[in-house]
């Protein structure tokens, strides 16, 4: 097993780090969050210019053909800077479904995603089914009318197209729906980590054969592979959060003085930070193993992703909680990143299966 990154992968990480350090200011991010905008349009354009939006797409679709390793690098660095732009929804979720499908109209959609001019969302979750997504209640009737409700649709507010999982002709299907189509309605809301989601309701929305992206086993495999890749990506994001929580906490305790000495001299705080360090290092090791298994398309890739997600779900939140406590009252202020890391870790744990869910998946 190769335990080192290639020169190209190292350069990619350095490029992302440079962007996050020089172009992605936390306070500017907070201004965007508090405004009516859901993300920084200028930053999104830079993502396209840097080629990041094209990274995972196949060369046949106009992309660079990068895989899970490069995506993990990207999301780990995004986690460190709390990037809120809708990369996960556009490129990883909707993009992966389109790229790996046999859908005739996928090239035009992927070109729009790569250029940053088009937003596409994947609507797969339903309130009644928790983390189960392969047996949706949403369905297409015999007269080709789509009916149902989808919740937690990431970036649904900005999407012009929505990929909807449903039952059609008695089998799981993925259909492409225009958000402006008659019978489509939606409500948007903020999540705890300051991103936007939407709940879509479909009432007798007309579906043509040309709107069907995949059906049967193809649709099932597309969803399973896409959700697994997305789980890997947000777990990598969690690893970045854990690393930053540890580094920022160590730095803060060296600067904060009490009883005429830095609080980093107190043994009980040192023990807390050692625990944070151990948890983040184990998370990095689990991430490395998981992304290699996914990249190799091994039979155990799902178990390794579950092991990673279970770890970051539990210990990522614990690390962020320790970071907040060691920062004192400043840890919960909106002006510091620490409290926002905790919000992010809570959100990540809930996405695509929490720690308990993935622990059970790993044990099967």
CSV table of C-alpha atoms in Angstrom, one decimal:
chain,number,residue,atom,x,y,z
A,1,UNK,CA,0.0,0.0,0.0
A,2,UNK,CA,1.3,3.4,-1.0
A,3,UNK,CA,1.1,5.6,2.1
A,4,UNK,CA,2.3,8.9,0.5
A,5,UNK,CA,0.6,11.4,-1.8
A,6,UNK,CA,1.7,11.9,-5.3
A,7,UNK,CA,3.4,15.2,-6.3
A,8,UNK,CA,0.3,16.2,-8.2
A,9,UNK,CA,-1.9,15.6,-5.1
A,10,UNK,CA,0.6,17.6,-2.9
A,11,UNK,CA,0.4,20.5,-5.3
A,12,UNK,CA,-3.4,20.3,-5.2
A,13,UNK,CA,-3.4,20.5,-1.4
A,14,UNK,CA,-1.0,23.5,-1.5
A,15,UNK,CA,-3.2,25.2,-4.1
A,16,UNK,CA,-6.3,24.8,-2.0
A,17,UNK,CA,-4.5,25.9,1.2
A,18,UNK,CA,-3.3,29.0,-0.5
A,19,UNK,CA,-6.7,29.9,-1.7
A,20,UNK,CA,-8.3,29.4,1.7
A,21,UNK,CA,-5.6,31.4,3.4
A,22,UNK,CA,-5.6,34.3,1.0
A,23,UNK,CA,-9.0,34.5,-0.6
A,24,UNK,CA,-11.4,32.9,1.9
A,25,UNK,CA,-11.6,35.2,4.9
A,26,UNK,CA,-13.8,33.9,7.8
A,27,UNK,CA,-15.3,37.3,8.4
A,28,UNK,CA,-16.2,37.8,4.8
A,29,UNK,CA,-17.8,34.3,5.0
A,30,UNK,CA,-19.9,35.4,7.9
A,31,UNK,CA,-21.1,38.5,6.0
A,32,UNK,CA,-22.3,36.2,3.2
A,33,UNK,CA,-24.0,33.8,5.7
A,34,UNK,CA,-25.9,36.7,7.4
A,35,UNK,CA,-27.0,38.1,4.0
A,36,UNK,CA,-29.6,36.7,1.7
A,37,UNK,CA,-26.9,35.0,-0.3
A,38,UNK,CA,-26.2,31.3,0.4
A,39,UNK,CA,-22.6,31.4,-0.8
A,40,UNK,CA,-20.0,33.7,-2.3
A,41,UNK,CA,-20.5,33.9,-6.0
A,42,UNK,CA,-17.0,35.3,-6.6
A,43,UNK,CA,-15.5,32.3,-4.7
A,44,UNK,CA,-17.7,29.9,-6.7
A,45,UNK,CA,-16.3,31.5,-9.9
A,46,UNK,CA,-12.8,31.0,-8.7
A,47,UNK,CA,-13.6,27.3,-8.0
A,48,UNK,CA,-14.5,27.0,-11.6
A,49,UNK,CA,-11.4,28.9,-12.8
A,50,UNK,CA,-9.1,26.7,-10.7
A,51,UNK,CA,-10.7,23.6,-12.2
A,52,UNK,CA,-12.0,22.3,-8.9
A,53,UNK,CA,-15.6,21.9,-10.2
A,54,UNK,CA,-14.3,19.7,-13.0
A,55,UNK,CA,-12.0,17.5,-10.8
A,56,UNK,CA,-14.0,14.3,-10.4
A,57,UNK,CA,-15.8,14.2,-13.7
A,58,UNK,CA,-14.6,11.8,-16.3
A,59,UNK,CA,-12.5,13.1,-19.2
A,60,UNK,CA,-15.4,12.0,-21.6
A,61,UNK,CA,-17.7,14.4,-19.7
A,62,UNK,CA,-15.1,17.3,-19.9
A,63,UNK,CA,-13.6,16.8,-16.4
A,64,UNK,CA,-10.1,15.8,-15.2
A,65,UNK,CA,-10.9,12.3,-14.1
A,66,UNK,CA,-9.7,12.8,-10.5
A,67,UNK,CA,-10.9,10.4,-7.9
A,68,UNK,CA,-11.8,10.0,-4.2
A,69,UNK,CA,-8.2,10.8,-3.0
A,70,UNK,CA,-8.3,14.2,-4.6
A,71,UNK,CA,-11.8,14.9,-3.4
A,72,UNK,CA,-10.8,13.9,0.1
A,73,UNK,CA,-7.9,16.4,0.0
A,74,UNK,CA,-10.2,19.1,-1.2
A,75,UNK,CA,-12.8,18.5,1.5
A,76,UNK,CA,-10.2,18.2,4.2
A,77,UNK,CA,-8.9,21.7,3.4
A,78,UNK,CA,-12.5,23.0,3.0
A,79,UNK,CA,-13.2,21.7,6.5
A,80,UNK,CA,-10.3,23.7,8.0
A,81,UNK,CA,-11.7,26.9,6.5
A,82,UNK,CA,-15.4,26.1,7.0
A,83,UNK,CA,-16.1,26.6,3.2
A,84,UNK,CA,-19.9,26.9,2.7
A,85,UNK,CA,-20.0,26.9,-1.1
A,86,UNK,CA,-22.3,24.1,-2.5
A,87,UNK,CA,-19.6,21.8,-3.8
A,88,UNK,CA,-21.1,18.7,-2.2
A,89,UNK,CA,-24.5,19.2,-3.7
A,90,UNK,CA,-23.5,20.1,-7.2
A,91,UNK,CA,-20.3,18.2,-7.9
A,92,UNK,CA,-20.4,15.2,-5.6
A,93,UNK,CA,-24.1,14.3,-5.3
A,94,UNK,CA,-25.8,15.4,-8.5
A,95,UNK,CA,-22.5,15.4,-10.5
A,96,UNK,CA,-21.6,11.8,-9.6
A,97,UNK,CA,-25.1,10.5,-10.5
A,98,UNK,CA,-24.9,12.2,-13.8
A,99,UNK,CA,-21.4,11.3,-14.7
A,100,UNK,CA,-21.7,7.6,-13.9
A,101,UNK,CA,-25.1,7.3,-15.6
A,102,UNK,CA,-26.0,6.5,-19.2
A,103,UNK,CA,-28.3,9.6,-19.4
A,104,UNK,CA,-28.1,11.1,-22.9
A,105,UNK,CA,-28.4,14.7,-21.7
A,106,UNK,CA,-25.7,14.5,-19.0
A,107,UNK,CA,-22.9,16.2,-20.9
A,108,UNK,CA,-24.7,19.6,-21.2
A,109,UNK,CA,-25.6,19.5,-17.5
A,110,UNK,CA,-22.1,18.6,-16.4
A,111,UNK,CA,-20.6,21.4,-18.6
A,112,UNK,CA,-22.9,23.8,-16.7
A,113,UNK,CA,-21.8,22.4,-13.4
A,114,UNK,CA,-18.1,22.6,-14.3
A,115,UNK,CA,-18.4,26.2,-15.5
A,116,UNK,CA,-20.2,27.2,-12.3
A,117,UNK,CA,-23.2,28.5,-14.3
A,118,UNK,CA,-25.6,25.7,-13.4
A,119,UNK,CA,-26.7,24.3,-10.0
A,120,UNK,CA,-28.2,20.8,-9.8
A,121,UNK,CA,-29.4,19.1,-6.6
A,122,UNK,CA,-30.1,15.5,-5.7
A,123,UNK,CA,-33.4,14.9,-3.9
A,124,UNK,CA,-33.2,11.5,-2.3
A,125,UNK,CA,-34.1,11.9,1.4
A,126,UNK,CA,-37.6,11.6,2.8
A,127,UNK,CA,-38.7,12.4,6.3
A,128,UNK,CA,-40.5,9.1,6.9
A,129,UNK,CA,-37.4,6.9,6.0
A,130,UNK,CA,-34.6,8.4,8.1
A,131,UNK,CA,-31.3,7.1,6.5
A,132,UNK,CA,-33.1,4.6,4.3
A,133,UNK,CA,-33.1,6.0,0.7
A,134,UNK,CA,-33.6,3.0,-1.6
A,135,UNK,CA,-37.4,2.6,-0.9
A,136,UNK,CA,-38.9,6.1,-1.5
A,137,UNK,CA,-42.6,6.9,-1.2
A,138,UNK,CA,-42.3,9.4,-4.0
A,139,UNK,CA,-43.6,7.8,-7.1
A,140,UNK,CA,-44.5,8.2,-10.8
A,141,UNK,CA,-48.0,7.1,-11.6
A,142,UNK,CA,-49.1,5.1,-14.7
A,143,UNK,CA,-50.0,8.3,-16.4
A,144,UNK,CA,-46.4,9.6,-15.8
A,145,UNK,CA,-47.2,12.1,-12.9
A,146,UNK,CA,-44.6,12.5,-10.2
A,147,UNK,CA,-46.0,12.9,-6.6
A,148,UNK,CA,-44.2,13.0,-3.3
A,149,UNK,CA,-42.1,15.1,-0.9
A,150,UNK,CA,-38.3,15.3,-0.5
A,151,UNK,CA,-36.6,16.9,2.4
A,152,UNK,CA,-33.0,18.1,3.2
A,153,UNK,CA,-32.3,18.9,-0.5
A,154,UNK,CA,-28.9,20.6,-0.3
A,155,UNK,CA,-28.7,23.8,-2.3
A,156,UNK,CA,-32.2,23.3,-3.5
A,157,UNK,CA,-32.8,27.1,-3.4
A,158,UNK,CA,-30.2,27.7,-6.1
A,159,UNK,CA,-30.7,24.6,-8.2
A,160,UNK,CA,-32.4,24.9,-11.6
A,161,UNK,CA,-32.6,21.1,-12.0
A,162,UNK,CA,-33.4,18.5,-9.4
A,163,UNK,CA,-32.6,14.8,-9.6
A,164,UNK,CA,-35.4,13.0,-7.8
A,165,UNK,CA,-35.4,9.4,-6.6
A,166,UNK,CA,-38.8,7.7,-6.9
A,167,UNK,CA,-40.6,4.5,-7.8
A,168,UNK,CA,-41.5,4.3,-11.5
A,169,UNK,CA,-43.0,1.2,-13.1
A,170,UNK,CA,-42.5,-0.7,-9.8
A,171,UNK,CA,-38.7,-0.1,-9.6
A,172,UNK,CA,-36.4,2.6,-8.2
A,173,UNK,CA,-35.7,5.4,-10.6
A,174,UNK,CA,-33.9,8.7,-10.9
A,175,UNK,CA,-35.7,11.4,-12.8
A,176,UNK,CA,-34.6,14.9,-13.8
A,177,UNK,CA,-37.1,17.6,-12.9
A,178,UNK,CA,-37.0,21.3,-13.8
A,179,UNK,CA,-37.6,23.4,-10.6
A,180,UNK,CA,-39.9,25.7,-12.5
A,181,UNK,CA,-42.1,22.9,-13.8
A,182,UNK,CA,-45.8,23.0,-13.0
A,183,UNK,CA,-46.5,21.2,-9.7
A,184,UNK,CA,-43.1,21.8,-8.1
A,185,UNK,CA,-43.0,23.8,-4.9
A,186,UNK,CA,-40.3,24.2,-2.2
A,187,UNK,CA,-39.5,25.8,1.1
A,188,UNK,CA,-35.9,26.7,2.1
A,189,UNK,CA,-34.3,26.8,5.5
A,190,UNK,CA,-30.9,27.1,7.2
A,191,UNK,CA,-29.1,24.2,8.7
A,192,UNK,CA,-27.1,24.4,11.9
A,193,UNK,CA,-23.9,24.7,10.0
A,194,UNK,CA,-25.2,27.8,8.1
A,195,UNK,CA,-25.9,26.0,4.8
A,196,UNK,CA,-29.3,26.1,3.0
A,197,UNK,CA,-31.6,23.1,2.4
A,198,UNK,CA,-35.0,22.8,0.8
A,199,UNK,CA,-38.0,20.7,1.1
A,200,UNK,CA,-39.6,19.9,-2.3
A,201,UNK,CA,-43.2,18.9,-2.9
A,202,UNK,CA,-44.1,17.4,-6.3
A,203,UNK,CA,-47.8,17.3,-7.2
A,204,UNK,CA,-48.7,15.7,-10.5
A,205,UNK,CA,-45.4,16.8,-12.2
A,206,UNK,CA,-45.3,15.5,-15.8
A,207,UNK,CA,-42.4,13.1,-16.4
A,208,UNK,CA,-41.3,12.2,-19.9
A,209,UNK,CA,-39.2,9.1,-20.8
A,210,UNK,CA,-36.4,11.5,-21.7
A,211,UNK,CA,-36.3,12.7,-18.1
A,212,UNK,CA,-35.4,9.3,-16.7
A,213,UNK,CA,-31.7,9.2,-15.8
A,214,UNK,CA,-31.6,5.6,-14.5
A,215,UNK,CA,-34.0,2.8,-13.4
A,216,UNK,CA,-33.7,-0.5,-11.6
A,217,UNK,CA,-30.3,-1.8,-10.6
A,218,UNK,CA,-28.6,1.1,-12.3
A,219,UNK,CA,-30.4,3.7,-10.2
A,220,UNK,CA,-29.8,1.6,-7.1
A,221,UNK,CA,-26.1,1.3,-7.7
A,222,UNK,CA,-25.8,5.0,-8.6
A,223,UNK,CA,-27.4,6.1,-5.4
A,224,UNK,CA,-25.4,3.7,-3.2
A,225,UNK,CA,-22.0,4.7,-4.8
A,226,UNK,CA,-22.9,8.4,-4.7
A,227,UNK,CA,-23.9,8.4,-1.1
A,228,UNK,CA,-20.8,6.5,-0.1
A,229,UNK,CA,-18.6,8.9,-1.9
A,230,UNK,CA,-20.4,11.9,-0.3
A,231,UNK,CA,-20.0,10.2,3.1
A,232,UNK,CA,-16.3,10.0,2.4
A,233,UNK,CA,-16.2,13.6,1.4
A,234,UNK,CA,-17.9,15.0,4.5
A,235,UNK,CA,-15.9,12.7,6.7
A,236,UNK,CA,-12.7,14.3,5.2
A,237,UNK,CA,-14.3,17.7,5.9
A,238,UNK,CA,-14.7,16.6,9.5
A,239,UNK,CA,-11.0,15.6,9.7
A,240,UNK,CA,-10.1,19.1,8.6
A,241,UNK,CA,-12.3,20.5,11.3
A,242,UNK,CA,-10.7,18.2,13.9
A,243,UNK,CA,-7.2,19.2,12.9
A,244,UNK,CA,-8.1,22.9,13.0
A,245,UNK,CA,-9.8,22.6,16.4
A,246,UNK,CA,-6.7,21.0,17.9
A,247,UNK,CA,-4.2,23.5,16.3
A,248,UNK,CA,-6.3,26.6,17.3
A,249,UNK,CA,-6.8,25.3,20.8
A,250,UNK,CA,-3.1,24.7,21.4
A,251,UNK,CA,-2.3,28.2,20.1
A,252,UNK,CA,-5.0,29.8,22.2
A,253,UNK,CA,-4.0,28.1,25.4
A,254,UNK,CA,-0.4,29.2,24.9
A,255,UNK,CA,-1.5,32.8,24.6
A,256,UNK,CA,-4.3,32.9,27.3
A,257,UNK,CA,-2.8,33.5,30.7
A,258,UNK,CA,-4.2,32.8,34.2
A,259,UNK,CA,-2.4,32.8,37.5
A,260,UNK,CA,0.6,34.5,35.8
A,261,UNK,CA,1.2,31.7,33.4
A,262,UNK,CA,-0.2,30.3,30.1
A,263,UNK,CA,-3.1,28.0,30.7
A,264,UNK,CA,-1.4,25.5,28.5
A,265,UNK,CA,0.8,24.7,31.5
A,266,UNK,CA,-2.1,23.2,33.4
A,267,UNK,CA,-1.9,19.4,33.2
A,268,UNK,CA,-5.6,18.8,33.0
A,269,UNK,CA,-5.8,21.0,29.9
A,270,UNK,CA,-2.8,19.2,28.4
A,271,UNK,CA,-4.6,15.9,28.8
A,272,UNK,CA,-7.6,17.3,27.0
A,273,UNK,CA,-5.5,18.5,24.1
A,274,UNK,CA,-3.6,15.1,23.9
A,275,UNK,CA,-7.0,13.4,23.5
A,276,UNK,CA,-7.9,15.8,20.7
A,277,UNK,CA,-4.6,15.1,19.0
A,278,UNK,CA,-5.0,11.3,19.3
A,279,UNK,CA,-8.6,11.5,17.9
A,280,UNK,CA,-7.5,13.7,15.0
A,281,UNK,CA,-4.5,11.5,14.1
A,282,UNK,CA,-6.7,8.4,14.2
A,283,UNK,CA,-9.2,10.2,12.0
A,284,UNK,CA,-6.5,11.0,9.5
A,285,UNK,CA,-5.4,7.4,9.4
A,286,UNK,CA,-9.0,6.1,8.9
A,287,UNK,CA,-9.5,8.7,6.1
A,288,UNK,CA,-6.3,7.6,4.3
A,289,UNK,CA,-7.4,3.9,4.4
A,290,UNK,CA,-11.0,4.7,3.4
A,291,UNK,CA,-10.1,6.9,0.4
A,292,UNK,CA,-7.6,4.3,-0.8
A,293,UNK,CA,-10.3,1.6,-0.6
A,294,UNK,CA,-12.9,3.7,-2.4
A,295,UNK,CA,-10.3,4.6,-5.1
A,296,UNK,CA,-9.5,0.9,-5.6
A,297,UNK,CA,-13.2,0.1,-5.7
A,298,UNK,CA,-12.6,-2.7,-3.2
A,299,UNK,CA,-15.3,-4.9,-1.7
A,300,UNK,CA,-14.7,-3.5,1.7
A,301,UNK,CA,-14.9,0.2,0.7
A,302,UNK,CA,-18.3,0.6,2.4
A,303,UNK,CA,-17.1,-0.8,5.7
A,304,UNK,CA,-14.0,1.5,5.7
A,305,UNK,CA,-16.1,4.5,5.0
A,306,UNK,CA,-18.5,3.5,7.8
A,307,UNK,CA,-15.5,3.1,10.2
A,308,UNK,CA,-14.3,6.6,9.3
A,309,UNK,CA,-17.8,8.2,9.6
A,310,UNK,CA,-18.5,6.5,12.9
A,311,UNK,CA,-15.2,7.8,14.3
A,312,UNK,CA,-15.6,11.4,13.1
A,313,UNK,CA,-19.2,11.5,14.1
A,314,UNK,CA,-18.4,10.6,17.7
A,315,UNK,CA,-15.0,12.0,18.3
A,316,UNK,CA,-15.3,15.0,15.9
A,317,UNK,CA,-18.0,16.4,18.1
A,318,UNK,CA,-16.1,15.6,21.2
A,319,UNK,CA,-13.0,17.4,19.9
A,320,UNK,CA,-15.0,20.4,18.9
A,321,UNK,CA,-16.7,20.4,22.4
A,322,UNK,CA,-13.3,20.3,24.1
A,323,UNK,CA,-12.1,23.1,21.9
A,324,UNK,CA,-15.1,25.3,22.8
A,325,UNK,CA,-14.6,24.6,26.5
A,326,UNK,CA,-10.9,25.3,26.5
A,327,UNK,CA,-11.6,28.6,24.7
A,328,UNK,CA,-14.0,29.6,27.5
A,329,UNK,CA,-16.7,32.1,26.8
A,330,UNK,CA,-15.0,33.1,23.6
A,331,UNK,CA,-15.6,29.6,22.2
A,332,UNK,CA,-19.3,30.2,21.8
A,333,UNK,CA,-19.0,33.7,20.3
A,334,UNK,CA,-20.0,34.2,16.6
A,335,UNK,CA,-16.8,36.1,16.0
A,336,UNK,CA,-14.5,33.0,16.5
A,337,UNK,CA,-14.4,30.0,14.3
A,338,UNK,CA,-14.3,27.5,17.2
A,339,UNK,CA,-18.0,27.5,17.8
A,340,UNK,CA,-18.7,27.2,14.1
A,341,UNK,CA,-16.6,24.0,14.0
A,342,UNK,CA,-18.8,22.5,16.6
A,343,UNK,CA,-21.9,23.4,14.5
A,344,UNK,CA,-20.2,21.8,11.5
A,345,UNK,CA,-19.4,18.6,13.4
A,346,UNK,CA,-23.0,18.3,14.6
A,347,UNK,CA,-24.3,18.7,11.1
A,348,UNK,CA,-21.8,16.2,9.6
A,349,UNK,CA,-22.7,13.5,12.2
A,350,UNK,CA,-26.3,13.8,11.1
A,351,UNK,CA,-25.7,13.5,7.4
A,352,UNK,CA,-25.8,10.2,5.5
A,353,UNK,CA,-26.0,8.2,8.7
A,354,UNK,CA,-24.9,9.2,12.2
A,355,UNK,CA,-22.1,7.5,14.3
A,356,UNK,CA,-24.5,4.8,15.6
A,357,UNK,CA,-25.8,4.0,12.2
A,358,UNK,CA,-22.4,3.6,10.7
A,359,UNK,CA,-21.1,1.6,13.6
A,360,UNK,CA,-23.9,-0.9,12.9
A,361,UNK,CA,-23.1,-0.8,9.2
A,362,UNK,CA,-19.4,-1.6,10.0
A,363,UNK,CA,-20.3,-4.5,12.2
A,364,UNK,CA,-22.4,-6.3,9.6
